[in-house]
Structure formats: structure tokens, C-alpha cells
Amino acid sequence: MPSRFRNFIPSEHFPAEKDRYVLYVNYCCPWAHRTIIVHALKGLEDIIQLVEVDARDATHGWFFSGQTGPARDPIYGVRWMKELYLKADPQYNGRITVPLLWDKKHETIVNNESSEIIKMFFDGFDQFLPPERREANKGPAAFIPQHLRSEIDTLNAWVYDNVNNGVYKAGFASSQAAYNEHVIRLFQALDRLEDHLSEPGHQPYLFGAYITEADIRLYTTMIRFDISYYTLFKCNLKMIRTDYPHLHAWLRRLYWNEGPETAGGAFKNTTFFEVIKRGYSSVAAGNGITPIGPLPHIMPLELPR
Ligand SMILES: N[C@@H](CCC(=O)N[C@@H](CS)C(=O)NCC(=O)O)C(=O)O
């Protein structure tokens, strides 16, 4: 279902401003994780406040539980995320989802669609960042460099349908036939990504030397694959770590990179394996028992021989 709040920063009603917007996230959610990674990669910590919504109730949705995040919303003191949606629109009766970008000035939701939130974060707040972090100054190292724009868009759309959303279609399939179809399509897509990453010009990242939007969007599904989707969503024809050498190397490079191109570890520092495993075990399998393996959660950068 499409997200309902689709405003952009900067715009007349929502100009770029420091300390005005709040990003609500949950660390299990792969869609929220995109926005968390871009927030970290761009160094927006002092410009856009990030708030963790750490729990979800089957009936009432996301809430602040005080377990890993705050016990109440630090802005309004409410306990349920639904209260923020209703503050923005008293008639709202759609899904209560993360991520959510909130405007403290107008006390409303700017946007709750992750693919649009990351676009705003890429360059919408660049005026507050040092010159070397501004997209316009990064040339080929920009997250969406001009010359790759249409290729990145095409890959993103295909990855969304077959991989990001593909695991959900398999995990939530309500018939055996639908499950079979989606799992087969998913692994065909992973096979194609493996081929893509074996081609010259597509290493070490999907489009060559620099991390792009496409890497970020694929990462949040791949890092959850072996530890959650393989078991809990029954996406178990192959594992990344044993069956996809190029994808596996790509994934480990992103995760373990703590250099300047990841702003000191934007992938690793925002990936919490236990949170992810616990989160999926309660949505998918239903009884909240978290699988122990596979261990380790991520293989080392240099594989043992
Ligand atoms: N289109 C949204 C989807 C976000 C989404 O589905 N988030 C999930 C968590 S992974 C959620 O909040 N689900 C709660 C619900 O559907 O009630 C985006 O990409 O931002």
C-alpha cells in the first residue's frame, strides 16, 4: 500500500532547517534502516534528530517501550506512534509505519516513504554540511551520480520488486503456490545480482568504485538474509555466505568498512543483529522464539581458508 504522506524537503511549506525535523525509526525494519544509514553516511546527527521506536504491538502498532529506545516519545511524551499519525491527520486510518519524518514546527508528518526520505537526506540538508559532504561537490562519488542516474533507478526498481519486497512476498505468502513462485523469483534475482557483481565496472560496489543509492537499498535486505529471511521467511534455497561469493564479498565489505567513505562505519554501526532476529521471530514465526544461528551473524572480511 502506498504511503500517505509524501511531502518534500526543501519545499515552501517544509524548508531545510536545522533541528526542526525528527526521524522515527525501528532498527529491525529494513525500510527504516535505509534512512538510518543515509542519516549516518551524510553526518546528519546534529541536524535531524533520530528517535527509536523499539516495540510493536500486534493490534495497536509501534510504541515506545523503553527497552532499547525511550519509554515515551521525547518530543510529545506520547507512548503510541499512532498518536503522531492522528496528530498529523485526525481522520487517519491507514497503516502505522516506520520510518516517519516529522516536522516539529508544523507538528505534522512530512513523509513516511523511505525511498523519498533518503532522497531528501542525500542533498536536502547539504547547506548545513561541510563542502566535501555536499553531493554537488562529490562528482563521481555522489550517491546518485548524474551519469548513472537512470541505471541506478532501473536497478532500484527491479531490486525493490524482486528482492527488498520479494522476501516479504515469500514470507507472507498465503498459499503454497504463491510462496513457490515468489521464492523462485527471489533466487533468480539473487543469481542475477551475483552475475552483475562479477562484471568489470561493478566492483567493489554495484556501480564501481563508490557506494551509491543502489548499494544502500540492497544492503538492508542482504544483511538480514541469512539470519532472518532464510529461516523465518523460508527463503532457503541458498544462503548468501555459502552460495553467492560476489554478493557475500560485497556485503562484508560494506558491513566491515569503517573508513571515511562510510563516515566511520555507517553500515556496521547501524546494524543490530539481535534486534533484527528478535523482531522477525515475533512477526513471522509467531511465537517469538529467536533462532540462535547462523553464527557468526556476519563472516569476517577475510574468510578463513
Ligand atoms: N513504504 C514504506 C514501508 C514501511 C514499512 O512497511 N514498515 C514496516 C516495518 S518494516 C511497518 O512499519 N509496518 C507496520 C504495519 O504495517 O503495521 C517505506 O518504505 O517507508
mmCIF file with all atom_site columns, C-alpha atoms and ligand atoms in Angstrom, residues 1-3 28-32 34 56 61-62 95-99 112-115 117 160 168 280, ligand 1:
data_model
loop_
_atom_site.group_PDB
_atom_site.id
_atom_site.type_symbol
_atom_site.label_atom_id
_atom_site.label_alt_id
_atom_site.label_comp_id
_atom_site.label_asym_id
_atom_site.label_entity_id
_atom_site.label_seq_id
_atom_site.pdbx_PDB_ins_code
_atom_site.Cartn_x
_atom_site.Cartn_y
_atom_site.Cartn_z
_atom_site.occupancy
_atom_site.B_iso_or_equiv
_atom_site.pdbx_formal_charge
_atom_site.auth_seq_id
_atom_site.auth_comp_id
_atom_site.auth_asym_id
_atom_site.auth_atom_id
_atom_site.pdbx_PDB_model_num
ATOM   1  C CA  . MET A 1 1   ? 0.000  0.000   0.000  1.00 0.00 ? 1   MET A CA  1
ATOM   2  C CA  . PRO A 1 2   ? 1.471  3.394   -0.902 1.00 0.00 ? 2   PRO A CA  1
ATOM   3  C CA  . SER A 1 3   ? 2.486  5.741   1.877  1.00 0.00 ? 3   SER A CA  1
ATOM   4  C CA  . CYS A 1 28  ? 14.637 -4.239  12.728 1.00 0.00 ? 28  CYS A CA  1
ATOM   5  C CA  . CYS A 1 29  ? 12.844 -2.627  9.797  1.00 0.00 ? 29  CYS A CA  1
ATOM   6  C CA  . PRO A 1 30  ? 14.785 -2.748  6.509  1.00 0.00 ? 30  PRO A CA  1
ATOM   7  C CA  . TRP A 1 31  ? 12.918 0.307   5.140  1.00 0.00 ? 31  TRP A CA  1
ATOM   8  C CA  . ALA A 1 32  ? 13.769 2.377   8.186  1.00 0.00 ? 32  ALA A CA  1
ATOM   9  C CA  . ARG A 1 34  ? 17.846 2.748   4.660  1.00 0.00 ? 34  ARG A CA  1
ATOM   10 C CA  . ARG A 1 56  ? 5.332  -3.191  18.136 1.00 0.00 ? 56  ARG A CA  1
ATOM   11 C CA  . GLY A 1 61  ? 1.218  -0.993  16.245 1.00 0.00 ? 61  GLY A CA  1
ATOM   12 C CA  . TRP A 1 62  ? 4.507  0.707   17.079 1.00 0.00 ? 62  TRP A CA  1
ATOM   13 C CA  . ARG A 1 95  ? -1.046 1.649   8.437  1.00 0.00 ? 95  ARG A CA  1
ATOM   14 C CA  . ILE A 1 96  ? 1.149  2.999   11.216 1.00 0.00 ? 96  ILE A CA  1
ATOM   15 C CA  . THR A 1 97  ? 4.588  2.547   9.708  1.00 0.00 ? 97  THR A CA  1
ATOM   16 C CA  . VAL A 1 98  ? 8.218  3.436   10.258 1.00 0.00 ? 98  VAL A CA  1
ATOM   17 C CA  . PRO A 1 99  ? 10.231 5.250   9.077  1.00 0.00 ? 99  PRO A CA  1
ATOM   18 C CA  . ASN A 1 112 ? 6.662  8.201   5.612  1.00 0.00 ? 112 ASN A CA  1
ATOM   19 C CA  . GLU A 1 113 ? 8.093  6.654   2.481  1.00 0.00 ? 113 GLU A CA  1
ATOM   20 C CA  . SER A 1 114 ? 11.697 5.531   2.945  1.00 0.00 ? 114 SER A CA  1
ATOM   21 C CA  . SER A 1 115 ? 12.696 5.826   -0.707 1.00 0.00 ? 115 SER A CA  1
ATOM   22 C CA  . ILE A 1 117 ? 13.217 10.223  2.791  1.00 0.00 ? 117 ILE A CA  1
ATOM   23 C CA  . TYR A 1 160 ? 12.596 -3.463  -4.845 1.00 0.00 ? 160 TYR A CA  1
ATOM   24 C CA  . TYR A 1 168 ? 8.183  -10.243 2.149  1.00 0.00 ? 168 TYR A CA  1
ATOM   25 C CA  . TYR A 1 280 ? 11.445 -11.099 12.710 1.00 0.00 ? 280 TYR A CA  1
HETATM 26 N N1  . LIG B 2 .   ? 6.631  2.054   2.129  1.00 0.00 ? 1   LIG B N1  1
HETATM 27 C C1  . LIG B 2 .   ? 7.138  2.111   3.423  1.00 0.00 ? 1   LIG B C1  1
HETATM 28 C C2  . LIG B 2 .   ? 7.014  0.778   4.128  1.00 0.00 ? 1   LIG B C2  1
HETATM 29 C C3  . LIG B 2 .   ? 7.444  0.826   5.554  1.00 0.00 ? 1   LIG B C3  1
HETATM 30 C C4  . LIG B 2 .   ? 7.005  -0.412  6.311  1.00 0.00 ? 1   LIG B C4  1
HETATM 31 O O1  . LIG B 2 .   ? 6.296  -1.274  5.775  1.00 0.00 ? 1   LIG B O1  1
HETATM 32 N N2  . LIG B 2 .   ? 7.437  -0.507  7.584  1.00 0.00 ? 1   LIG B N2  1
HETATM 33 C C5  . LIG B 2 .   ? 7.018  -1.627  8.412  1.00 0.00 ? 1   LIG B C5  1
HETATM 34 C C6  . LIG B 2 .   ? 8.131  -2.109  9.311  1.00 0.00 ? 1   LIG B C6  1
HETATM 35 S S1  . LIG B 2 .   ? 9.397  -2.987  8.448  1.00 0.00 ? 1   LIG B S1  1
HETATM 36 C C7  . LIG B 2 .   ? 5.911  -1.175  9.357  1.00 0.00 ? 1   LIG B C7  1
HETATM 37 O O2  . LIG B 2 .   ? 6.023  -0.138  9.973  1.00 0.00 ? 1   LIG B O2  1
HETATM 38 N N3  . LIG B 2 .   ? 4.875  -1.988  9.488  1.00 0.00 ? 1   LIG B N3  1
HETATM 39 C C8  . LIG B 2 .   ? 3.834  -1.767  10.432 1.00 0.00 ? 1   LIG B C8  1
HETATM 40 C C9  . LIG B 2 .   ? 2.464  -2.073  9.887  1.00 0.00 ? 1   LIG B C9  1
HETATM 41 O O3  . LIG B 2 .   ? 2.326  -2.309  8.692  1.00 0.00 ? 1   LIG B O3  1
HETATM 42 O O4  . LIG B 2 .   ? 1.532  -2.068  10.678 1.00 0.00 ? 1   LIG B O4  1
HETATM 43 C C10 . LIG B 2 .   ? 8.587  2.581   3.356  1.00 0.00 ? 1   LIG B C10 1
HETATM 44 O O5  . LIG B 2 .   ? 9.397  2.018   2.590  1.00 0.00 ? 1   LIG B O5  1
HETATM 45 O O6  . LIG B 2 .   ? 8.913  3.511   4.070  1.00 0.00 ? 1   LIG B O6  1
#
